[in-house]
Amino acid sequence: MFIQTEATPNPATLKFLPGRTVMEDGTFEARDLAEAERSPLAKALMELPGVSGVFFAGDFISVTKTEGEWQHLRPAVLGVVTEFFLSGAPLIETGGADVVTTGEFFDPKDAETVEAIKELIETRVRPAVAGDGGDIIFKGFRDGIVYLKMKGACSGCPSSTATLRHGIQNLLKHFLPDVQAVESIEG
C-alpha cells in the first residue's frame, strides 16, 4: 500500500492520501482521545506522541501535531494508517460521520439566503478547502453575518483568517448582498 502525503497551509497539519476511499459520506474529526473513541484509526493516531487532531474526509486523512517534527512523526502515522487499512477494520464503529446540520441557526425569513450560502459553500468553497486537508461547515446566519466551523487542517491554521475574510467572505458578498461578514465559530 502506497500512501502519499501533502503539506497543507497549516504547518502543524499533514494530509495523508491512502489512494482509496476513507469515508463514503461526510467527515469525522477528533481533537482529543475521547472524541476518537468511535474510530479505531482515530484512536490509534491520537495515541501517537505529539498528535493533537485527526480529520477524515472522502479520500484523505489530515493529522495535526502539537510538537515534534514531521520527519519523525510521519513514519509513525504512515505505519498506523497502513496497518489499519490492511486490517479491514471499520473506520468508525459507532455513530458514523459527524452530523453537519446540528446546531444550525438562522431566521426562517432568511431561508432562501441560507440555501444560497450553503450552495456556494458546497460547490465553490468545500472542494478548495478539502484540497488543503480541511473542511468548512455552515453553522448559522444572523444579522448579515455567516458563521462557519472550520475542521481538519483549517482549524487553527494561521492562514484561516485570511481564507475566511478575503476568500469566502468576498465570494459570498459578491453573490449575496445580504452577507456582510463571515466568522468562524467552534461547536
Short mmCIF file of N, CA and C in Angstrom, two decimals:
data_model
loop_
_atom_site.label_atom_id
_atom_site.label_comp_id
_atom_site.label_asym_id
_atom_site.label_seq_id
_atom_site.Cartn_x
_atom_site.Cartn_y
_atom_site.Cartn_z
N MET A 1 0.85 -1.19 0.00
CA MET A 1 0.00 0.00 0.00
C MET A 1 0.89 1.24 0.00
N PHE A 2 0.61 2.15 -0.94
CA PHE A 2 1.40 3.38 -1.05
C PHE A 2 0.54 4.56 -0.61
N ILE A 3 0.97 5.28 0.41
CA ILE A 3 0.24 6.43 0.93
C ILE A 3 1.04 7.69 0.61
N GLN A 4 0.43 8.61 -0.11
CA GLN A 4 1.07 9.88 -0.40
C GLN A 4 0.81 10.86 0.74
N THR A 5 1.71 11.80 0.91
CA THR A 5 1.49 12.87 1.88
C THR A 5 1.60 14.21 1.16
N GLU A 6 0.85 15.17 1.67
CA GLU A 6 0.89 16.53 1.13
C GLU A 6 0.93 17.52 2.28
N ALA A 7 1.70 18.55 2.09
CA ALA A 7 1.70 19.65 3.06
C ALA A 7 0.38 20.39 2.93
N THR A 8 -0.03 21.06 3.99
CA THR A 8 -1.22 21.91 3.97
C THR A 8 -0.78 23.32 4.34
N PRO A 9 -1.65 24.31 4.15
CA PRO A 9 -1.28 25.67 4.58
C PRO A 9 -1.02 25.77 6.08
N ASN A 10 -1.52 24.81 6.84
CA ASN A 10 -1.29 24.78 8.28
C ASN A 10 -0.03 23.94 8.53
N PRO A 11 1.07 24.54 8.97
CA PRO A 11 2.31 23.78 9.16
C PRO A 11 2.20 22.67 10.21
N ALA A 12 1.19 22.73 11.07
CA ALA A 12 1.00 21.71 12.10
C ALA A 12 0.20 20.52 11.57
N THR A 13 -0.29 20.59 10.33
CA THR A 13 -1.14 19.54 9.78
C THR A 13 -0.56 18.99 8.48
N LEU A 14 -0.58 17.67 8.38
CA LEU A 14 -0.13 16.98 7.18
C LEU A 14 -1.30 16.15 6.66
N LYS A 15 -1.44 16.11 5.35
CA LYS A 15 -2.53 15.40 4.69
C LYS A 15 -2.00 14.07 4.17
N PHE A 16 -2.68 12.97 4.49
CA PHE A 16 -2.30 11.63 4.07
C PHE A 16 -3.35 11.11 3.09
N LEU A 17 -2.89 10.68 1.91
CA LEU A 17 -3.78 10.17 0.86
C LEU A 17 -3.50 8.69 0.64
N PRO A 18 -4.38 7.81 1.16
CA PRO A 18 -4.12 6.37 1.05
C PRO A 18 -4.43 5.77 -0.32
N GLY A 19 -4.93 6.57 -1.27
CA GLY A 19 -5.22 6.05 -2.59
C GLY A 19 -6.48 5.21 -2.64
N ARG A 20 -7.32 5.38 -1.64
CA ARG A 20 -8.60 4.67 -1.58
C ARG A 20 -9.58 5.53 -0.79
N THR A 21 -10.84 5.15 -0.82
CA THR A 21 -11.86 5.90 -0.09
C THR A 21 -11.60 5.78 1.41
N VAL A 22 -11.63 6.91 2.09
CA VAL A 22 -11.50 6.90 3.54
C VAL A 22 -12.90 6.91 4.14
N MET A 23 -13.73 7.89 3.74
CA MET A 23 -15.13 7.95 4.21
C MET A 23 -16.05 8.02 3.01
N GLU A 24 -17.06 7.18 3.01
CA GLU A 24 -18.05 7.17 1.92
C GLU A 24 -18.82 8.49 1.88
N ASP A 25 -19.29 8.92 3.04
CA ASP A 25 -20.09 10.14 3.16
C ASP A 25 -19.63 10.95 4.36
N GLY A 26 -19.69 12.26 4.24
CA GLY A 26 -19.42 13.14 5.36
C GLY A 26 -17.96 13.17 5.78
N THR A 27 -17.74 13.68 6.98
CA THR A 27 -16.40 13.79 7.54
C THR A 27 -16.44 13.37 9.01
N PHE A 28 -15.26 13.21 9.59
CA PHE A 28 -15.14 12.86 11.00
C PHE A 28 -13.93 13.61 11.54
N GLU A 29 -14.10 14.20 12.72
CA GLU A 29 -12.99 14.92 13.34
C GLU A 29 -12.88 14.54 14.80
N ALA A 30 -11.65 14.34 15.26
CA ALA A 30 -11.37 14.10 16.68
C ALA A 30 -10.25 15.02 17.10
N ARG A 31 -10.50 15.79 18.15
CA ARG A 31 -9.49 16.72 18.68
C ARG A 31 -8.92 16.25 20.01
N ASP A 32 -9.44 15.12 20.51
CA ASP A 32 -8.89 14.51 21.72
C ASP A 32 -9.23 13.02 21.72
N LEU A 33 -8.67 12.29 22.67
CA LEU A 33 -8.85 10.84 22.71
C LEU A 33 -10.31 10.45 22.92
N ALA A 34 -11.05 11.23 23.69
CA ALA A 34 -12.47 10.92 23.92
C ALA A 34 -13.27 10.98 22.61
N GLU A 35 -13.02 12.01 21.79
CA GLU A 35 -13.72 12.12 20.51
C GLU A 35 -13.28 11.02 19.55
N ALA A 36 -12.07 10.51 19.72
CA ALA A 36 -11.53 9.48 18.83
C ALA A 36 -12.06 8.08 19.16
N GLU A 37 -12.71 7.91 20.27
CA GLU A 37 -13.16 6.59 20.73
C GLU A 37 -14.01 5.85 19.70
N ARG A 38 -14.79 6.57 18.88
CA ARG A 38 -15.68 5.93 17.91
C ARG A 38 -14.93 5.30 16.74
N SER A 39 -13.67 5.67 16.56
CA SER A 39 -12.91 5.19 15.41
C SER A 39 -11.60 4.53 15.84
N PRO A 40 -11.42 3.25 15.52
CA PRO A 40 -10.14 2.60 15.86
C PRO A 40 -8.93 3.31 15.24
N LEU A 41 -9.07 3.81 14.01
CA LEU A 41 -7.96 4.52 13.37
C LEU A 41 -7.68 5.84 14.07
N ALA A 42 -8.71 6.61 14.34
CA ALA A 42 -8.52 7.90 15.04
C ALA A 42 -7.89 7.67 16.40
N LYS A 43 -8.36 6.65 17.12
CA LYS A 43 -7.82 6.37 18.45
C LYS A 43 -6.34 6.02 18.37
N ALA A 44 -5.99 5.15 17.40
CA ALA A 44 -4.58 4.75 17.25
C ALA A 44 -3.70 5.95 16.90
N LEU A 45 -4.20 6.83 16.03
CA LEU A 45 -3.43 8.02 15.66
C LEU A 45 -3.28 8.98 16.83
N MET A 46 -4.38 9.18 17.59
CA MET A 46 -4.34 10.12 18.72
C MET A 46 -3.42 9.61 19.84
N GLU A 47 -3.17 8.31 19.87
CA GLU A 47 -2.28 7.75 20.89
C GLU A 47 -0.81 7.95 20.55
N LEU A 48 -0.51 8.38 19.32
CA LEU A 48 0.88 8.67 18.95
C LEU A 48 1.33 9.95 19.67
N PRO A 49 2.51 9.96 20.24
CA PRO A 49 3.00 11.17 20.92
C PRO A 49 3.07 12.35 19.95
N GLY A 50 2.47 13.47 20.36
CA GLY A 50 2.51 14.69 19.56
C GLY A 50 1.31 14.91 18.68
N VAL A 51 0.44 13.90 18.49
CA VAL A 51 -0.75 14.06 17.64
C VAL A 51 -1.86 14.71 18.46
N SER A 52 -2.43 15.80 17.92
CA SER A 52 -3.49 16.52 18.65
C SER A 52 -4.82 16.55 17.93
N GLY A 53 -4.86 16.06 16.68
CA GLY A 53 -6.12 16.08 15.95
C GLY A 53 -6.06 15.17 14.73
N VAL A 54 -7.23 14.62 14.39
CA VAL A 54 -7.37 13.75 13.25
C VAL A 54 -8.65 14.14 12.52
N PHE A 55 -8.59 14.17 11.20
CA PHE A 55 -9.75 14.53 10.39
C PHE A 55 -9.83 13.57 9.21
N PHE A 56 -10.99 12.94 9.01
CA PHE A 56 -11.21 12.03 7.88
C PHE A 56 -12.19 12.67 6.91
N ALA A 57 -11.91 12.57 5.62
CA ALA A 57 -12.83 13.03 4.57
C ALA A 57 -12.89 11.93 3.51
N GLY A 58 -13.46 12.25 2.36
CA GLY A 58 -13.67 11.26 1.31
C GLY A 58 -12.45 10.46 0.94
N ASP A 59 -11.33 11.13 0.63
CA ASP A 59 -10.16 10.39 0.17
C ASP A 59 -8.87 10.76 0.89
N PHE A 60 -9.00 11.40 2.06
CA PHE A 60 -7.77 11.76 2.78
C PHE A 60 -7.97 11.76 4.28
N ILE A 61 -6.84 11.76 4.97
CA ILE A 61 -6.77 11.85 6.43
C ILE A 61 -5.84 13.01 6.73
N SER A 62 -6.29 13.96 7.54
CA SER A 62 -5.42 15.05 7.99
C SER A 62 -5.03 14.77 9.44
N VAL A 63 -3.76 14.90 9.74
CA VAL A 63 -3.27 14.70 11.09
C VAL A 63 -2.60 16.00 11.54
N THR A 64 -2.98 16.46 12.73
CA THR A 64 -2.42 17.69 13.29
C THR A 64 -1.55 17.34 14.49
N LYS A 65 -0.39 17.98 14.56
CA LYS A 65 0.55 17.71 15.65
C LYS A 65 0.68 18.94 16.56
N THR A 66 1.06 18.68 17.79
CA THR A 66 1.31 19.77 18.73
C THR A 66 2.80 20.01 18.89
N GLU A 67 3.57 18.96 18.71
CA GLU A 67 5.00 19.07 18.96
C GLU A 67 5.76 18.13 18.05
N GLY A 68 7.06 18.26 18.04
CA GLY A 68 7.90 17.38 17.24
C GLY A 68 7.95 17.81 15.79
N GLU A 69 8.75 17.08 15.03
CA GLU A 69 8.93 17.38 13.62
C GLU A 69 8.25 16.32 12.78
N TRP A 70 7.72 16.72 11.64
CA TRP A 70 7.04 15.77 10.76
C TRP A 70 7.98 14.65 10.31
N GLN A 71 9.27 14.95 10.16
CA GLN A 71 10.20 13.93 9.71
C GLN A 71 10.26 12.75 10.69
N HIS A 72 9.93 13.00 11.96
CA HIS A 72 9.92 11.93 12.96
C HIS A 72 8.53 11.32 13.12
N LEU A 73 7.49 12.15 13.02
CA LEU A 73 6.12 11.69 13.26
C LEU A 73 5.50 11.02 12.03
N ARG A 74 5.86 11.48 10.85
CA ARG A 74 5.28 10.97 9.60
C ARG A 74 5.39 9.45 9.45
N PRO A 75 6.56 8.84 9.70
CA PRO A 75 6.65 7.38 9.56
C PRO A 75 5.71 6.63 10.53
N ALA A 76 5.54 7.15 11.74
CA ALA A 76 4.65 6.51 12.71
C ALA A 76 3.20 6.58 12.23
N VAL A 77 2.80 7.76 11.70
CA VAL A 77 1.44 7.92 11.18
C VAL A 77 1.24 6.99 9.99
N LEU A 78 2.19 6.94 9.07
CA LEU A 78 2.10 6.05 7.91
C LEU A 78 1.94 4.59 8.35
N GLY A 79 2.68 4.19 9.38
CA GLY A 79 2.60 2.83 9.89
C GLY A 79 1.21 2.51 10.44
N VAL A 80 0.66 3.43 11.22
CA VAL A 80 -0.68 3.23 11.81
C VAL A 80 -1.73 3.17 10.71
N VAL A 81 -1.67 4.07 9.74
CA VAL A 81 -2.66 4.12 8.66
C VAL A 81 -2.57 2.85 7.80
N THR A 82 -1.37 2.44 7.44
CA THR A 82 -1.18 1.23 6.63
C THR A 82 -1.72 0.00 7.37
N GLU A 83 -1.34 -0.14 8.61
CA GLU A 83 -1.79 -1.28 9.42
C GLU A 83 -3.31 -1.30 9.52
N PHE A 84 -3.91 -0.13 9.71
CA PHE A 84 -5.37 -0.07 9.82
C PHE A 84 -6.03 -0.54 8.54
N PHE A 85 -5.63 0.00 7.40
CA PHE A 85 -6.29 -0.37 6.14
C PHE A 85 -6.06 -1.84 5.80
N LEU A 86 -4.92 -2.39 6.15
CA LEU A 86 -4.67 -3.81 5.90
C LEU A 86 -5.50 -4.70 6.82
N SER A 87 -5.89 -4.18 7.99
CA SER A 87 -6.66 -4.98 8.95
C SER A 87 -8.11 -5.20 8.50
N GLY A 88 -8.64 -4.29 7.68
CA GLY A 88 -10.03 -4.41 7.25
C GLY A 88 -11.04 -3.99 8.32
N ALA A 89 -10.58 -3.42 9.41
CA ALA A 89 -11.49 -2.97 10.48
C ALA A 89 -12.33 -1.79 10.00
N PRO A 90 -13.52 -1.60 10.60
CA PRO A 90 -14.34 -0.45 10.21
C PRO A 90 -13.68 0.85 10.65
N LEU A 91 -13.83 1.89 9.82
CA LEU A 91 -13.24 3.18 10.14
C LEU A 91 -13.88 3.78 11.39
N ILE A 92 -15.21 3.69 11.43
CA ILE A 92 -15.96 4.22 12.57
C ILE A 92 -16.88 3.12 13.08
N GLU A 93 -16.76 2.81 14.35
CA GLU A 93 -17.54 1.71 14.91
C GLU A 93 -18.95 2.11 15.28
N THR A 94 -19.13 3.31 15.81
CA THR A 94 -20.47 3.75 16.22
C THR A 94 -20.71 5.18 15.78
N GLY A 95 -21.91 5.46 15.35
CA GLY A 95 -22.31 6.83 15.08
C GLY A 95 -22.09 7.35 13.68
N GLY A 96 -21.22 6.75 12.90
CA GLY A 96 -20.99 7.20 11.53
C GLY A 96 -20.31 8.56 11.46
N ALA A 97 -20.50 9.23 10.32
CA ALA A 97 -19.88 10.54 10.09
C ALA A 97 -20.40 11.58 11.07
N ASP A 98 -19.63 12.64 11.23
CA ASP A 98 -20.10 13.76 12.04
C ASP A 98 -21.35 14.34 11.39
N VAL A 99 -22.34 14.66 12.19
CA VAL A 99 -23.55 15.27 11.65
C VAL A 99 -23.28 16.75 11.44
N VAL A 100 -23.54 17.23 10.23
CA VAL A 100 -23.18 18.61 9.92
C VAL A 100 -24.34 19.59 10.08
N THR A 101 -25.55 19.10 10.26
CA THR A 101 -26.68 20.02 10.33
C THR A 101 -27.08 20.37 11.77
N THR A 102 -26.45 19.77 12.75
CA THR A 102 -26.84 20.07 14.12
C THR A 102 -26.38 21.46 14.52
N GLY A 103 -27.22 22.12 15.29
CA GLY A 103 -26.86 23.42 15.82
C GLY A 103 -26.89 24.56 14.83
N GLU A 104 -27.52 24.37 13.67
CA GLU A 104 -27.64 25.49 12.73
C GLU A 104 -28.62 26.51 13.28
N PHE A 105 -28.32 27.77 13.04
CA PHE A 105 -29.23 28.82 13.48
C PHE A 105 -29.37 29.88 12.40
N PHE A 106 -30.60 30.25 12.12
CA PHE A 106 -30.91 31.35 11.21
C PHE A 106 -32.40 31.63 11.31
N ASP A 107 -32.76 32.85 10.98
CA ASP A 107 -34.16 33.26 11.00
C ASP A 107 -34.86 32.61 9.80
N PRO A 108 -36.05 32.03 10.01
CA PRO A 108 -36.76 31.39 8.89
C PRO A 108 -36.96 32.32 7.69
N LYS A 109 -37.05 33.63 7.92
CA LYS A 109 -37.22 34.57 6.80
C LYS A 109 -35.95 34.64 5.92
N ASP A 110 -34.83 34.15 6.45
CA ASP A 110 -33.57 34.14 5.70
C ASP A 110 -33.31 32.79 5.03
N ALA A 111 -34.30 31.91 5.00
CA ALA A 111 -34.10 30.55 4.48
C ALA A 111 -33.57 30.54 3.05
N GLU A 112 -34.06 31.44 2.21
CA GLU A 112 -33.61 31.47 0.82
C GLU A 112 -32.13 31.87 0.73
N THR A 113 -31.74 32.88 1.51
CA THR A 113 -30.34 33.32 1.54
C THR A 113 -29.45 32.20 2.08
N VAL A 114 -29.92 31.52 3.14
CA VAL A 114 -29.15 30.43 3.74
C VAL A 114 -28.94 29.31 2.72
N GLU A 115 -29.97 28.98 1.95
CA GLU A 115 -29.82 27.93 0.93
C GLU A 115 -28.77 28.34 -0.11
N ALA A 116 -28.77 29.61 -0.49
CA ALA A 116 -27.78 30.10 -1.45
C ALA A 116 -26.37 30.06 -0.85
N ILE A 117 -26.24 30.42 0.42
CA ILE A 117 -24.95 30.36 1.12
C ILE A 117 -24.44 28.92 1.13
N LYS A 118 -25.31 27.99 1.51
CA LYS A 118 -24.93 26.58 1.58
C LYS A 118 -24.51 26.05 0.20
N GLU A 119 -25.23 26.46 -0.83
CA GLU A 119 -24.91 26.02 -2.18
C GLU A 119 -23.52 26.52 -2.60
N LEU A 120 -23.23 27.79 -2.33
CA LEU A 120 -21.92 28.34 -2.66
C LEU A 120 -20.80 27.65 -1.87
N ILE A 121 -21.05 27.39 -0.61
CA ILE A 121 -20.05 26.70 0.22
C ILE A 121 -19.81 25.30 -0.33
N GLU A 122 -20.89 24.61 -0.66
CA GLU A 122 -20.78 23.23 -1.14
C GLU A 122 -20.06 23.14 -2.49
N THR A 123 -20.38 24.04 -3.41
CA THR A 123 -19.84 23.94 -4.77
C THR A 123 -18.52 24.66 -4.98
N ARG A 124 -18.27 25.74 -4.24
CA ARG A 124 -17.07 26.54 -4.51
C ARG A 124 -16.05 26.54 -3.39
N VAL A 125 -16.50 26.42 -2.14
CA VAL A 125 -15.57 26.55 -1.02
C VAL A 125 -15.05 25.19 -0.55
N ARG A 126 -15.95 24.26 -0.27
CA ARG A 126 -15.54 22.97 0.29
C ARG A 126 -14.54 22.21 -0.59
N PRO A 127 -14.72 22.17 -1.91
CA PRO A 127 -13.73 21.45 -2.73
C PRO A 127 -12.32 22.05 -2.60
N ALA A 128 -12.24 23.36 -2.57
CA ALA A 128 -10.93 24.02 -2.45
C ALA A 128 -10.31 23.76 -1.07
N VAL A 129 -11.14 23.83 -0.03
CA VAL A 129 -10.65 23.62 1.32
C VAL A 129 -10.24 22.16 1.53
N ALA A 130 -10.97 21.23 0.91
CA ALA A 130 -10.61 19.81 1.01
C ALA A 130 -9.23 19.58 0.40
N GLY A 131 -8.92 20.34 -0.65
CA GLY A 131 -7.59 20.25 -1.26
C GLY A 131 -6.49 20.61 -0.29
N ASP A 132 -6.82 21.42 0.71
CA ASP A 132 -5.85 21.82 1.74
C ASP A 132 -5.94 20.97 3.00
N GLY A 133 -6.75 19.89 2.96
CA GLY A 133 -6.82 18.97 4.10
C GLY A 133 -7.82 19.34 5.16
N GLY A 134 -8.83 20.14 4.81
CA GLY A 134 -9.81 20.53 5.82
C GLY A 134 -11.22 20.55 5.28
N ASP A 135 -12.08 21.19 6.04
CA ASP A 135 -13.48 21.30 5.66
C ASP A 135 -14.06 22.53 6.35
N ILE A 136 -15.11 23.06 5.75
CA ILE A 136 -15.82 24.20 6.33
C ILE A 136 -17.30 23.87 6.30
N ILE A 137 -17.95 24.04 7.43
CA ILE A 137 -19.36 23.69 7.58
C ILE A 137 -20.16 24.93 7.95
N PHE A 138 -21.31 25.11 7.29
CA PHE A 138 -22.21 26.21 7.63
C PHE A 138 -22.81 25.95 9.00
N LYS A 139 -22.78 26.94 9.87
CA LYS A 139 -23.39 26.82 11.21
C LYS A 139 -24.55 27.78 11.42
N GLY A 140 -24.48 28.98 10.80
CA GLY A 140 -25.59 29.90 11.02
C GLY A 140 -25.46 31.19 10.23
N PHE A 141 -26.56 31.95 10.26
CA PHE A 141 -26.61 33.26 9.60
C PHE A 141 -27.49 34.16 10.43
N ARG A 142 -26.93 35.30 10.88
CA ARG A 142 -27.70 36.23 11.71
C ARG A 142 -27.16 37.63 11.49
N ASP A 143 -28.04 38.57 11.26
CA ASP A 143 -27.68 39.99 11.12
C ASP A 143 -26.59 40.21 10.06
N GLY A 144 -26.68 39.47 8.95
CA GLY A 144 -25.74 39.65 7.86
C GLY A 144 -24.42 38.93 8.02
N ILE A 145 -24.26 38.21 9.14
CA ILE A 145 -23.01 37.50 9.40
C ILE A 145 -23.21 36.00 9.20
N VAL A 146 -22.32 35.40 8.39
CA VAL A 146 -22.33 33.96 8.17
C VAL A 146 -21.36 33.34 9.16
N TYR A 147 -21.81 32.32 9.88
CA TYR A 147 -20.97 31.63 10.86
C TYR A 147 -20.60 30.26 10.31
N LEU A 148 -19.29 29.98 10.27
CA LEU A 148 -18.80 28.74 9.73
C LEU A 148 -17.90 28.04 10.75
N LYS A 149 -17.91 26.71 10.72
CA LYS A 149 -17.00 25.92 11.56
C LYS A 149 -15.91 25.36 10.66
N MET A 150 -14.68 25.58 11.07
CA MET A 150 -13.53 25.08 10.31
C MET A 150 -13.06 23.78 10.94
N LYS A 151 -12.79 22.79 10.08
CA LYS A 151 -12.40 21.46 10.56
C LYS A 151 -11.11 21.02 9.88
N GLY A 152 -10.50 20.00 10.47
CA GLY A 152 -9.28 19.43 9.88
C GLY A 152 -8.14 20.44 9.88
N ALA A 153 -7.43 20.50 8.76
CA ALA A 153 -6.27 21.39 8.66
C ALA A 153 -6.66 22.85 8.82
N CYS A 154 -7.91 23.19 8.51
CA CYS A 154 -8.36 24.59 8.59
C CYS A 154 -8.49 25.08 10.03
N SER A 155 -8.78 24.17 10.94
CA SER A 155 -8.94 24.54 12.33
C SER A 155 -7.58 24.89 12.92
N GLY A 156 -7.42 26.12 13.33
CA GLY A 156 -6.16 26.56 13.91
C GLY A 156 -5.07 26.91 12.91
N CYS A 157 -5.42 26.93 11.64
CA CYS A 157 -4.44 27.26 10.60
C CYS A 157 -4.14 28.76 10.63
N PRO A 158 -2.86 29.14 10.56
CA PRO A 158 -2.52 30.56 10.58
C PRO A 158 -3.17 31.35 9.44
N SER A 159 -3.40 30.71 8.29
CA SER A 159 -3.99 31.45 7.17
C SER A 159 -5.51 31.33 7.11
N SER A 160 -6.13 30.69 8.11
CA SER A 160 -7.59 30.50 8.06
C SER A 160 -8.35 31.83 8.13
N THR A 161 -7.83 32.78 8.87
CA THR A 161 -8.50 34.09 8.94
C THR A 161 -8.50 34.76 7.58
N ALA A 162 -7.39 34.68 6.88
CA ALA A 162 -7.31 35.26 5.54
C ALA A 162 -8.25 34.52 4.59
N THR A 163 -8.32 33.20 4.72
CA THR A 163 -9.23 32.41 3.88
C THR A 163 -10.66 32.87 4.11
N LEU A 164 -11.03 33.03 5.38
CA LEU A 164 -12.39 33.47 5.70
C LEU A 164 -12.66 34.87 5.19
N ARG A 165 -11.80 35.81 5.54
CA ARG A 165 -12.04 37.21 5.25
C ARG A 165 -11.94 37.54 3.75
N HIS A 166 -10.87 37.08 3.13
CA HIS A 166 -10.61 37.51 1.76
C HIS A 166 -11.19 36.55 0.72
N GLY A 167 -11.23 35.29 1.06
CA GLY A 167 -11.75 34.32 0.10
C GLY A 167 -13.24 34.12 0.20
N ILE A 168 -13.66 33.50 1.28
CA ILE A 168 -15.06 33.12 1.44
C ILE A 168 -15.96 34.35 1.59
N GLN A 169 -15.56 35.29 2.42
CA GLN A 169 -16.39 36.48 2.63
C GLN A 169 -16.60 37.24 1.32
N ASN A 170 -15.54 37.45 0.56
CA ASN A 170 -15.67 38.17 -0.71
C ASN A 170 -16.54 37.41 -1.70
N LEU A 171 -16.40 36.09 -1.74
CA LEU A 171 -17.22 35.27 -2.62
C LEU A 171 -18.70 35.40 -2.26
N LEU A 172 -19.02 35.23 -0.98
CA LEU A 172 -20.43 35.30 -0.55
C LEU A 172 -21.01 36.70 -0.75
N LYS A 173 -20.23 37.73 -0.42
CA LYS A 173 -20.71 39.11 -0.60
C LYS A 173 -20.95 39.42 -2.07
N HIS A 174 -20.13 38.85 -2.94
CA HIS A 174 -20.28 39.09 -4.38
C HIS A 174 -21.63 38.56 -4.88
N PHE A 175 -21.99 37.36 -4.44
CA PHE A 175 -23.21 36.72 -4.92
C PHE A 175 -24.45 37.07 -4.09
N LEU A 176 -24.25 37.41 -2.82
CA LEU A 176 -25.37 37.64 -1.91
C LEU A 176 -25.21 38.96 -1.16
N PRO A 177 -25.91 40.00 -1.60
CA PRO A 177 -25.76 41.32 -0.96
C PRO A 177 -26.15 41.33 0.52
N ASP A 178 -26.95 40.34 0.98
CA ASP A 178 -27.34 40.28 2.39
C ASP A 178 -26.18 39.91 3.31
N VAL A 179 -25.13 39.32 2.74
CA VAL A 179 -23.98 38.89 3.55
C VAL A 179 -23.05 40.09 3.76
N GLN A 180 -22.76 40.38 5.03
CA GLN A 180 -21.88 41.48 5.38
C GLN A 180 -20.51 41.01 5.85
N ALA A 181 -20.47 39.82 6.50
CA ALA A 181 -19.22 39.32 7.05
C ALA A 181 -19.31 37.81 7.25
N VAL A 182 -18.13 37.19 7.45
CA VAL A 182 -18.05 35.77 7.73
C VAL A 182 -17.18 35.60 8.97
N GLU A 183 -17.63 34.74 9.89
CA GLU A 183 -16.87 34.50 11.12
C GLU A 183 -16.80 33.01 11.38
N SER A 184 -15.70 32.61 12.02
CA SER A 184 -15.50 31.21 12.41
C SER A 184 -15.98 31.02 13.84
N ILE A 185 -16.70 29.91 14.07
CA ILE A 185 -17.13 29.59 15.44
C ILE A 185 -16.80 28.14 15.72
N GLU A 186 -16.69 27.81 16.99
CA GLU A 186 -16.49 26.42 17.43
C GLU A 186 -17.84 25.82 17.72
N GLY A 187 -17.90 24.50 17.65
CA GLY A 187 -19.14 23.80 18.03
C GLY A 187 -20.03 23.47 16.88
#
